[in-house]
Amino acid sequence: MLSFSTTTITSRMIITTLLLFLFTPTLVSSECELLKYDTNLLEFPLNLEYFEAEYFLYGSMGKGLDSVEPNIAAGGPPPVGAKQANLSPVIKDIITQFAYQEIGHLRAIKKVVEGFARPLLNLSSESFATVINDAFGKPLSPPFDPYANDINYLISCYVIPYVGLTGYVGTNPKLQSPVSRKLVAGLLGVESGQDAVIRSLLYERAKEKVVPYGMSVSEFTDKISQLRNKLGNNGLKDEGLKVSTDIGAEKKIQGNILAGDKDSLAYDRSPREILRIVYGTGKEQVPGGFYPNGGNGALAKRYLKSGKK
């Protein structure tokens, strides 16, 4: 009886091993094909992750990827105009944490797809001042300086990171591979947390006047959100810190510490919408703003190519 049982167990082990041998290559091959399908969508966010990493690094420490993690930029040109911001110890600590998180994001994406080199980024005060002027529909005097103090820097942080968050929300349902979806879910979790921190810090100061403009923090966020909706050209996908009751949570409140649709779900954006916003041109084929030469990667370059005559 013992001999029969041992033989039976051995036979089952052999059969199981044979089945794994037969089917594992197929499963691995299938996963590789799915990852290949997802590649363009997975690498595209590197454009914004590079932006965030450089902006947070310079803002908190006065140095960027080339000093802190030189290999991860893959030889791309250094950003233009970035510098250390005049931050209080607490805000500096928070932004430093964000900076190191963004390095992790770049590394995580490049573990799954090859990715591309850092695009040319214009992180100068003038670049941010242009966005703020566009948001208000007039030049502010003196020009807005994102590096001047806590409030200005936090407002500048409101400009781009949220756009990346909506991009991950839009990307996730289009992905085929479980590996891809797990990566994007992990990225989205931390990006959402960063956005929540930025919005919370600004919400605490919502009524505070931004010196010397005489306009409140809340007015700045409202204008920036309106500009992003306009540039994205695909309806309401952005909300400031204060909203009318009819678009507040459950249509019952005007405070809007987190942006969301009628069911308080995060808004989504496509790569085209994101490029329209970060270029500041409203057109995915026309680079500019923070990306003077446009983004890198297959998707961004495809749109740039389609805009050439």
mmCIF file of C-alpha atoms in Angstrom:
data_model
loop_
_atom_site.group_PDB
_atom_site.id
_atom_site.type_symbol
_atom_site.label_atom_id
_atom_site.label_comp_id
_atom_site.label_asym_id
_atom_site.label_seq_id
_atom_site.Cartn_x
_atom_site.Cartn_y
_atom_site.Cartn_z
ATOM 1 C CA MET A 1 0.000 0.000 0.000
ATOM 2 C CA LEU A 2 2.831 2.406 0.875
ATOM 3 C CA SER A 3 4.643 1.506 -2.363
ATOM 4 C CA PHE A 4 1.499 2.178 -4.425
ATOM 5 C CA SER A 5 0.955 5.563 -2.732
ATOM 6 C CA THR A 6 4.557 6.647 -3.283
ATOM 7 C CA THR A 7 4.387 5.609 -6.926
ATOM 8 C CA THR A 8 1.132 7.507 -7.397
ATOM 9 C CA ILE A 9 2.568 10.680 -5.840
ATOM 10 C CA THR A 10 5.698 10.413 -7.992
ATOM 11 C CA SER A 11 3.592 9.999 -11.125
ATOM 12 C CA ARG A 12 1.539 13.037 -10.273
ATOM 13 C CA MET A 13 4.678 15.089 -9.705
ATOM 14 C CA ILE A 14 6.023 14.043 -13.097
ATOM 15 C CA ILE A 15 2.740 14.930 -14.815
ATOM 16 C CA THR A 16 2.613 18.310 -13.054
ATOM 17 C CA THR A 17 6.207 19.059 -14.058
ATOM 18 C CA LEU A 18 5.456 18.128 -17.680
ATOM 19 C CA LEU A 19 2.377 20.361 -17.727
ATOM 20 C CA LEU A 20 4.353 23.278 -16.315
ATOM 21 C CA PHE A 21 7.076 22.668 -18.889
ATOM 22 C CA LEU A 22 4.543 22.610 -21.707
ATOM 23 C CA PHE A 23 2.486 25.627 -20.691
ATOM 24 C CA THR A 24 4.944 27.968 -18.956
ATOM 25 C CA PRO A 25 6.669 29.072 -22.202
ATOM 26 C CA THR A 26 3.258 29.937 -23.612
ATOM 27 C CA LEU A 27 2.350 31.960 -20.536
ATOM 28 C CA VAL A 28 5.700 33.764 -20.526
ATOM 29 C CA SER A 29 5.424 34.459 -24.243
ATOM 30 C CA SER A 30 1.878 35.747 -23.798
ATOM 31 C CA GLU A 31 2.927 38.068 -20.955
ATOM 32 C CA CYS A 32 5.797 39.411 -23.064
ATOM 33 C CA GLU A 33 3.390 40.140 -25.916
ATOM 34 C CA LEU A 34 1.046 41.981 -23.567
ATOM 35 C CA LEU A 35 3.912 44.018 -22.150
ATOM 36 C CA LYS A 36 4.977 44.890 -25.692
ATOM 37 C CA TYR A 37 1.453 46.130 -26.380
ATOM 38 C CA ASP A 38 1.586 48.272 -23.225
ATOM 39 C CA THR A 39 5.064 49.719 -23.795
ATOM 40 C CA ASN A 40 4.073 53.062 -25.330
ATOM 41 C CA LEU A 41 1.528 53.726 -22.596
ATOM 42 C CA LEU A 42 3.971 52.749 -19.839
ATOM 43 C CA GLU A 43 6.865 54.841 -21.085
ATOM 44 C CA PHE A 44 4.860 57.991 -21.854
ATOM 45 C CA PRO A 45 4.529 59.020 -18.150
ATOM 46 C CA LEU A 46 8.324 59.268 -17.948
ATOM 47 C CA ASN A 47 7.926 62.713 -19.502
ATOM 48 C CA LEU A 48 6.094 63.954 -16.413
ATOM 49 C CA GLU A 49 8.074 61.853 -13.944
ATOM 50 C CA TYR A 50 11.284 63.487 -15.199
ATOM 51 C CA PHE A 51 9.638 66.890 -14.740
ATOM 52 C CA GLU A 52 8.542 66.149 -11.197
ATOM 53 C CA ALA A 53 11.857 64.583 -10.178
ATOM 54 C CA GLU A 54 13.869 67.541 -11.450
ATOM 55 C CA TYR A 55 11.510 70.180 -10.103
ATOM 56 C CA PHE A 56 11.283 68.654 -6.637
ATOM 57 C CA LEU A 57 15.035 67.965 -6.478
ATOM 58 C CA TYR A 58 16.042 71.465 -7.489
ATOM 59 C CA GLY A 59 13.311 73.093 -5.413
ATOM 60 C CA SER A 60 14.365 71.318 -2.228
ATOM 61 C CA MET A 61 18.114 70.782 -2.706
ATOM 62 C CA GLY A 62 19.269 73.024 -5.525
ATOM 63 C CA LYS A 63 20.512 70.102 -7.606
ATOM 64 C CA GLY A 64 18.949 67.628 -9.995
ATOM 65 C CA LEU A 65 19.195 64.086 -11.308
ATOM 66 C CA ASP A 66 22.647 64.634 -12.775
ATOM 67 C CA SER A 67 23.973 65.091 -9.243
ATOM 68 C CA VAL A 68 21.693 62.822 -7.249
ATOM 69 C CA GLU A 69 21.080 59.909 -9.643
ATOM 70 C CA PRO A 70 23.015 60.630 -12.875
ATOM 71 C CA ASN A 71 22.402 57.360 -14.714
ATOM 72 C CA ILE A 72 18.635 57.614 -14.554
ATOM 73 C CA ALA A 73 18.457 60.633 -16.895
ATOM 74 C CA ALA A 74 19.946 58.411 -19.639
ATOM 75 C CA GLY A 75 21.957 61.243 -21.139
ATOM 76 C CA GLY A 76 19.100 63.685 -21.669
ATOM 77 C CA PRO A 77 19.887 67.423 -21.508
ATOM 78 C CA PRO A 78 19.826 69.124 -18.097
ATOM 79 C CA PRO A 79 16.784 71.271 -17.309
ATOM 80 C CA VAL A 80 16.844 74.995 -18.007
ATOM 81 C CA GLY A 81 16.370 77.579 -15.250
ATOM 82 C CA ALA A 82 15.799 75.223 -12.309
ATOM 83 C CA LYS A 83 17.029 76.398 -8.916
ATOM 84 C CA GLN A 84 16.525 75.974 -5.199
ATOM 85 C CA ALA A 85 13.382 77.510 -3.767
ATOM 86 C CA ASN A 86 13.209 79.626 -0.625
ATOM 87 C CA LEU A 87 11.318 77.086 1.473
ATOM 88 C CA SER A 88 10.563 76.739 5.173
ATOM 89 C CA PRO A 89 12.009 73.608 6.860
ATOM 90 C CA VAL A 90 8.712 71.679 6.840
ATOM 91 C CA ILE A 91 7.876 72.369 3.191
ATOM 92 C CA LYS A 92 11.474 71.651 2.187
ATOM 93 C CA ASP A 93 11.293 68.304 3.969
ATOM 94 C CA ILE A 94 8.035 67.381 2.211
ATOM 95 C CA ILE A 95 9.351 68.347 -1.225
ATOM 96 C CA THR A 96 12.581 66.424 -0.598
ATOM 97 C CA GLN A 97 10.510 63.332 0.146
ATOM 98 C CA PHE A 98 8.603 63.871 -3.104
ATOM 99 C CA ALA A 99 11.898 64.231 -4.992
ATOM 100 C CA TYR A 100 13.227 60.869 -3.846
ATOM 101 C CA GLN A 101 9.842 59.253 -4.523
ATOM 102 C CA GLU A 102 10.010 60.472 -8.113
ATOM 103 C CA ILE A 103 13.445 58.913 -8.562
ATOM 104 C CA GLY A 104 11.867 55.645 -7.450
ATOM 105 C CA HIS A 105 9.073 56.107 -9.987
ATOM 106 C CA LEU A 106 11.545 56.608 -12.813
ATOM 107 C CA ARG A 107 13.412 53.483 -11.775
ATOM 108 C CA ALA A 108 10.235 51.429 -11.411
ATOM 109 C CA ILE A 109 9.026 52.285 -14.917
ATOM 110 C CA LYS A 110 12.430 51.537 -16.434
ATOM 111 C CA LYS A 111 12.460 48.112 -14.791
ATOM 112 C CA VAL A 112 9.439 47.189 -16.893
ATOM 113 C CA VAL A 113 10.098 49.074 -20.147
ATOM 114 C CA GLU A 114 13.314 50.459 -21.615
ATOM 115 C CA GLY A 115 12.017 54.012 -21.555
ATOM 116 C CA PHE A 116 13.847 57.013 -22.968
ATOM 117 C CA ALA A 117 16.215 59.829 -22.044
ATOM 118 C CA ARG A 118 15.099 62.903 -20.147
ATOM 119 C CA PRO A 119 13.552 65.477 -22.518
ATOM 120 C CA LEU A 120 14.648 69.103 -22.418
ATOM 121 C CA LEU A 121 12.709 70.792 -19.611
ATOM 122 C CA ASN A 122 12.243 74.513 -19.104
ATOM 123 C CA LEU A 123 11.805 74.940 -15.342
ATOM 124 C CA SER A 124 12.667 78.629 -15.286
ATOM 125 C CA SER A 125 10.705 81.231 -13.360
ATOM 126 C CA GLU A 126 9.695 82.703 -16.714
ATOM 127 C CA SER A 127 8.151 79.420 -17.821
ATOM 128 C CA PHE A 128 5.929 79.262 -14.726
ATOM 129 C CA ALA A 129 5.150 82.978 -14.959
ATOM 130 C CA THR A 130 3.823 82.394 -18.473
ATOM 131 C CA VAL A 131 1.451 79.713 -17.203
ATOM 132 C CA ILE A 132 0.155 81.978 -14.452
ATOM 133 C CA ASN A 133 -0.266 84.886 -16.898
ATOM 134 C CA ASP A 134 -2.227 82.597 -19.233
ATOM 135 C CA ALA A 135 -4.353 81.421 -16.313
ATOM 136 C CA PHE A 136 -5.315 84.984 -15.356
ATOM 137 C CA GLY A 137 -5.508 86.209 -18.943
ATOM 138 C CA LYS A 138 -3.091 89.040 -18.259
ATOM 139 C CA PRO A 139 0.538 89.605 -17.234
ATOM 140 C CA LEU A 140 1.029 89.769 -13.493
ATOM 141 C CA SER A 141 3.390 92.429 -12.178
ATOM 142 C CA PRO A 142 5.920 91.566 -10.960
ATOM 143 C CA PRO A 143 6.101 88.239 -12.838
ATOM 144 C CA PHE A 144 5.186 85.226 -10.728
ATOM 145 C CA ASP A 145 8.281 83.555 -9.245
ATOM 146 C CA PRO A 146 7.725 79.921 -8.208
ATOM 147 C CA TYR A 147 10.983 79.795 -6.272
ATOM 148 C CA ALA A 148 10.296 82.861 -4.093
ATOM 149 C CA ASN A 149 8.585 81.287 -1.070
ATOM 150 C CA ASP A 150 6.411 78.452 0.264
ATOM 151 C CA ILE A 151 3.138 79.721 -1.184
ATOM 152 C CA ASN A 152 4.498 80.376 -4.660
ATOM 153 C CA TYR A 153 6.279 77.031 -4.780
ATOM 154 C CA LEU A 154 3.201 75.101 -3.636
ATOM 155 C CA ILE A 155 1.101 76.902 -6.251
ATOM 156 C CA SER A 156 3.683 75.946 -8.878
ATOM 157 C CA CYS A 157 3.491 72.334 -7.650
ATOM 158 C CA TYR A 158 -0.247 72.526 -8.311
ATOM 159 C CA VAL A 159 0.486 73.227 -11.991
ATOM 160 C CA ILE A 160 1.839 69.862 -13.236
ATOM 161 C CA PRO A 161 1.771 66.823 -10.855
ATOM 162 C CA TYR A 162 -2.028 66.522 -10.890
ATOM 163 C CA VAL A 163 -1.898 66.249 -14.683
ATOM 164 C CA GLY A 164 0.252 63.123 -14.338
ATOM 165 C CA LEU A 165 -2.215 61.646 -11.865
ATOM 166 C CA THR A 166 -5.098 61.975 -14.338
ATOM 167 C CA GLY A 167 -2.869 60.372 -16.964
ATOM 168 C CA TYR A 168 -2.416 57.237 -14.844
ATOM 169 C CA VAL A 169 -6.172 57.050 -14.277
ATOM 170 C CA GLY A 170 -6.684 57.213 -18.041
ATOM 171 C CA THR A 171 -3.955 54.690 -18.809
ATOM 172 C CA ASN A 172 -4.883 51.909 -16.411
ATOM 173 C CA PRO A 173 -7.985 50.518 -18.171
ATOM 174 C CA LYS A 174 -6.121 50.430 -21.502
ATOM 175 C CA LEU A 175 -3.331 48.185 -20.235
ATOM 176 C CA GLN A 176 -3.343 44.490 -21.133
ATOM 177 C CA SER A 177 -0.708 43.013 -18.828
ATOM 178 C CA PRO A 178 -1.208 42.409 -15.087
ATOM 179 C CA VAL A 179 2.418 43.525 -14.623
ATOM 180 C CA SER A 180 1.601 46.842 -16.305
ATOM 181 C CA ARG A 181 -1.572 47.386 -14.313
ATOM 182 C CA LYS A 182 0.211 46.635 -11.038
ATOM 183 C CA LEU A 183 2.939 49.156 -11.886
ATOM 184 C CA VAL A 184 0.482 51.911 -12.791
ATOM 185 C CA ALA A 185 -1.657 51.233 -9.722
ATOM 186 C CA GLY A 186 1.424 51.613 -7.533
ATOM 187 C CA LEU A 187 2.467 54.821 -9.263
ATOM 188 C CA LEU A 188 -1.053 56.224 -9.077
ATOM 189 C CA GLY A 189 -1.269 55.522 -5.354
ATOM 190 C CA VAL A 190 1.764 57.650 -4.505
ATOM 191 C CA GLU A 191 1.056 60.363 -7.106
ATOM 192 C CA SER A 192 -2.444 60.717 -5.642
ATOM 193 C CA GLY A 193 -0.944 61.030 -2.181
ATOM 194 C CA GLN A 194 1.422 63.767 -3.344
ATOM 195 C CA ASP A 195 -1.440 65.663 -4.932
ATOM 196 C CA ALA A 196 -3.491 65.318 -1.753
ATOM 197 C CA VAL A 197 -0.635 66.751 0.322
ATOM 198 C CA ILE A 198 -0.157 69.693 -2.052
ATOM 199 C CA ARG A 199 -3.868 70.450 -2.146
ATOM 200 C CA SER A 200 -4.153 70.122 1.648
ATOM 201 C CA LEU A 201 -1.283 72.545 2.250
ATOM 202 C CA LEU A 202 -2.849 75.016 -0.169
ATOM 203 C CA TYR A 203 -6.344 74.478 1.255
ATOM 204 C CA GLU A 204 -5.109 75.537 4.700
ATOM 205 C CA ARG A 205 -4.053 78.809 3.072
ATOM 206 C CA ALA A 206 -6.945 79.088 0.619
ATOM 207 C CA LYS A 207 -7.975 82.585 1.763
ATOM 208 C CA GLU A 208 -4.432 83.863 2.140
ATOM 209 C CA LYS A 209 -3.429 86.578 -0.332
ATOM 210 C CA VAL A 210 -0.528 85.806 -2.642
ATOM 211 C CA VAL A 211 1.883 88.733 -2.300
ATOM 212 C CA PRO A 212 1.945 91.182 -4.009
ATOM 213 C CA TYR A 213 -0.998 90.355 -6.243
ATOM 214 C CA GLY A 214 -3.861 90.772 -3.793
ATOM 215 C CA MET A 215 -5.486 87.539 -5.018
ATOM 216 C CA SER A 216 -6.067 84.510 -2.819
ATOM 217 C CA VAL A 217 -4.477 81.078 -3.082
ATOM 218 C CA SER A 218 -7.929 79.747 -3.945
ATOM 219 C CA GLU A 219 -8.216 82.168 -6.865
ATOM 220 C CA PHE A 220 -4.848 80.981 -8.188
ATOM 221 C CA THR A 221 -5.852 77.306 -8.075
ATOM 222 C CA ASP A 222 -9.212 78.029 -9.694
ATOM 223 C CA LYS A 223 -7.563 79.910 -12.555
ATOM 224 C CA ILE A 224 -4.945 77.185 -13.086
ATOM 225 C CA SER A 225 -7.612 74.481 -13.177
ATOM 226 C CA GLN A 226 -9.694 76.495 -15.636
ATOM 227 C CA LEU A 227 -6.644 76.894 -17.870
ATOM 228 C CA ARG A 228 -5.924 73.158 -17.819
ATOM 229 C CA ASN A 229 -9.540 72.386 -18.724
ATOM 230 C CA LYS A 230 -9.271 74.836 -21.609
ATOM 231 C CA LEU A 231 -5.946 73.499 -22.892
ATOM 232 C CA GLY A 232 -6.966 69.850 -22.490
ATOM 233 C CA ASN A 233 -10.022 70.580 -24.639
ATOM 234 C CA ASN A 234 -12.027 67.649 -23.349
ATOM 235 C CA GLY A 235 -14.490 68.972 -20.801
ATOM 236 C CA LEU A 236 -14.320 69.345 -17.024
ATOM 237 C CA LYS A 237 -11.425 67.316 -15.643
ATOM 238 C CA ASP A 238 -9.944 69.823 -13.251
ATOM 239 C CA GLU A 239 -11.222 71.652 -10.187
ATOM 240 C CA GLY A 240 -9.735 74.213 -7.826
ATOM 241 C CA LEU A 241 -9.865 74.272 -4.045
ATOM 242 C CA LYS A 242 -13.282 75.937 -3.995
ATOM 243 C CA VAL A 243 -16.142 75.037 -6.339
ATOM 244 C CA SER A 244 -19.807 75.858 -6.738
ATOM 245 C CA THR A 245 -22.090 73.561 -4.762
ATOM 246 C CA ASP A 246 -23.492 71.965 -7.929
ATOM 247 C CA ILE A 247 -20.122 70.338 -8.663
ATOM 248 C CA GLY A 248 -18.986 69.806 -5.068
ATOM 249 C CA ALA A 249 -19.094 66.365 -3.435
ATOM 250 C CA GLU A 250 -22.692 65.105 -3.555
ATOM 251 C CA LYS A 251 -23.654 68.667 -4.562
ATOM 252 C CA LYS A 252 -23.596 69.597 -0.894
ATOM 253 C CA ILE A 253 -20.339 71.439 -0.307
ATOM 254 C CA GLN A 254 -18.021 74.028 -1.828
ATOM 255 C CA GLY A 255 -14.779 72.931 -0.183
ATOM 256 C CA ASN A 256 -12.858 70.814 -2.672
ATOM 257 C CA ILE A 257 -9.708 69.503 -1.046
ATOM 258 C CA LEU A 258 -9.707 66.607 -3.564
ATOM 259 C CA ALA A 259 -10.907 66.885 -7.151
ATOM 260 C CA GLY A 260 -13.372 64.305 -8.465
ATOM 261 C CA ASP A 261 -16.352 63.762 -10.739
ATOM 262 C CA LYS A 262 -20.028 63.576 -9.675
ATOM 263 C CA ASP A 263 -19.275 60.324 -7.833
ATOM 264 C CA SER A 264 -15.997 61.688 -6.420
ATOM 265 C CA LEU A 265 -13.943 59.454 -8.716
ATOM 266 C CA ALA A 266 -10.652 60.760 -10.112
ATOM 267 C CA TYR A 267 -10.732 62.330 -13.557
ATOM 268 C CA ASP A 268 -8.817 60.727 -16.412
ATOM 269 C CA ARG A 269 -6.776 62.190 -19.247
ATOM 270 C CA SER A 270 -5.248 60.772 -22.421
ATOM 271 C CA PRO A 271 -1.650 61.369 -23.569
ATOM 272 C CA ARG A 272 -2.976 63.890 -26.104
ATOM 273 C CA GLU A 273 -4.739 65.920 -23.445
ATOM 274 C CA ILE A 274 -1.659 65.852 -21.224
ATOM 275 C CA LEU A 275 0.624 67.105 -23.994
ATOM 276 C CA ARG A 276 -1.797 69.932 -24.823
ATOM 277 C CA ILE A 277 -1.563 71.075 -21.210
ATOM 278 C CA VAL A 278 2.142 70.684 -20.470
ATOM 279 C CA TYR A 279 3.100 72.267 -23.803
ATOM 280 C CA GLY A 280 0.810 75.181 -22.957
ATOM 281 C CA THR A 281 -0.283 75.351 -26.595
ATOM 282 C CA GLY A 282 -3.538 73.403 -26.455
ATOM 283 C CA LYS A 283 -2.174 71.213 -29.279
ATOM 284 C CA GLU A 284 -0.355 67.913 -28.882
ATOM 285 C CA GLN A 285 1.503 68.594 -32.163
ATOM 286 C CA VAL A 286 2.924 71.947 -31.013
ATOM 287 C CA PRO A 287 5.621 71.835 -28.301
ATOM 288 C CA GLY A 288 6.391 74.675 -25.953
ATOM 289 C CA GLY A 289 6.099 75.733 -22.351
ATOM 290 C CA PHE A 290 7.892 73.314 -20.061
ATOM 291 C CA TYR A 291 8.871 71.119 -23.048
ATOM 292 C CA PRO A 292 10.541 73.392 -25.635
ATOM 293 C CA ASN A 293 11.372 70.468 -27.952
ATOM 294 C CA GLY A 294 8.386 68.340 -27.020
ATOM 295 C CA GLY A 295 8.213 65.125 -25.063
ATOM 296 C CA ASN A 296 10.168 61.939 -25.697
ATOM 297 C CA GLY A 297 8.932 58.440 -26.438
ATOM 298 C CA ALA A 298 6.915 56.931 -29.264
ATOM 299 C CA LEU A 299 3.580 58.607 -28.485
ATOM 300 C CA ALA A 300 4.880 62.153 -28.007
ATOM 301 C CA LYS A 301 7.113 61.905 -31.090
ATOM 302 C CA ARG A 302 4.267 60.527 -33.181
ATOM 303 C CA TYR A 303 2.127 63.551 -32.382
ATOM 304 C CA LEU A 304 5.024 65.920 -33.062
ATOM 305 C CA LYS A 305 5.634 64.259 -36.404
ATOM 306 C CA SER A 306 1.956 64.552 -37.344
ATOM 307 C CA GLY A 307 2.181 68.318 -36.815
ATOM 308 C CA LYS A 308 5.034 68.794 -39.280
ATOM 309 C CA LYS A 309 4.144 70.066 -42.729
#
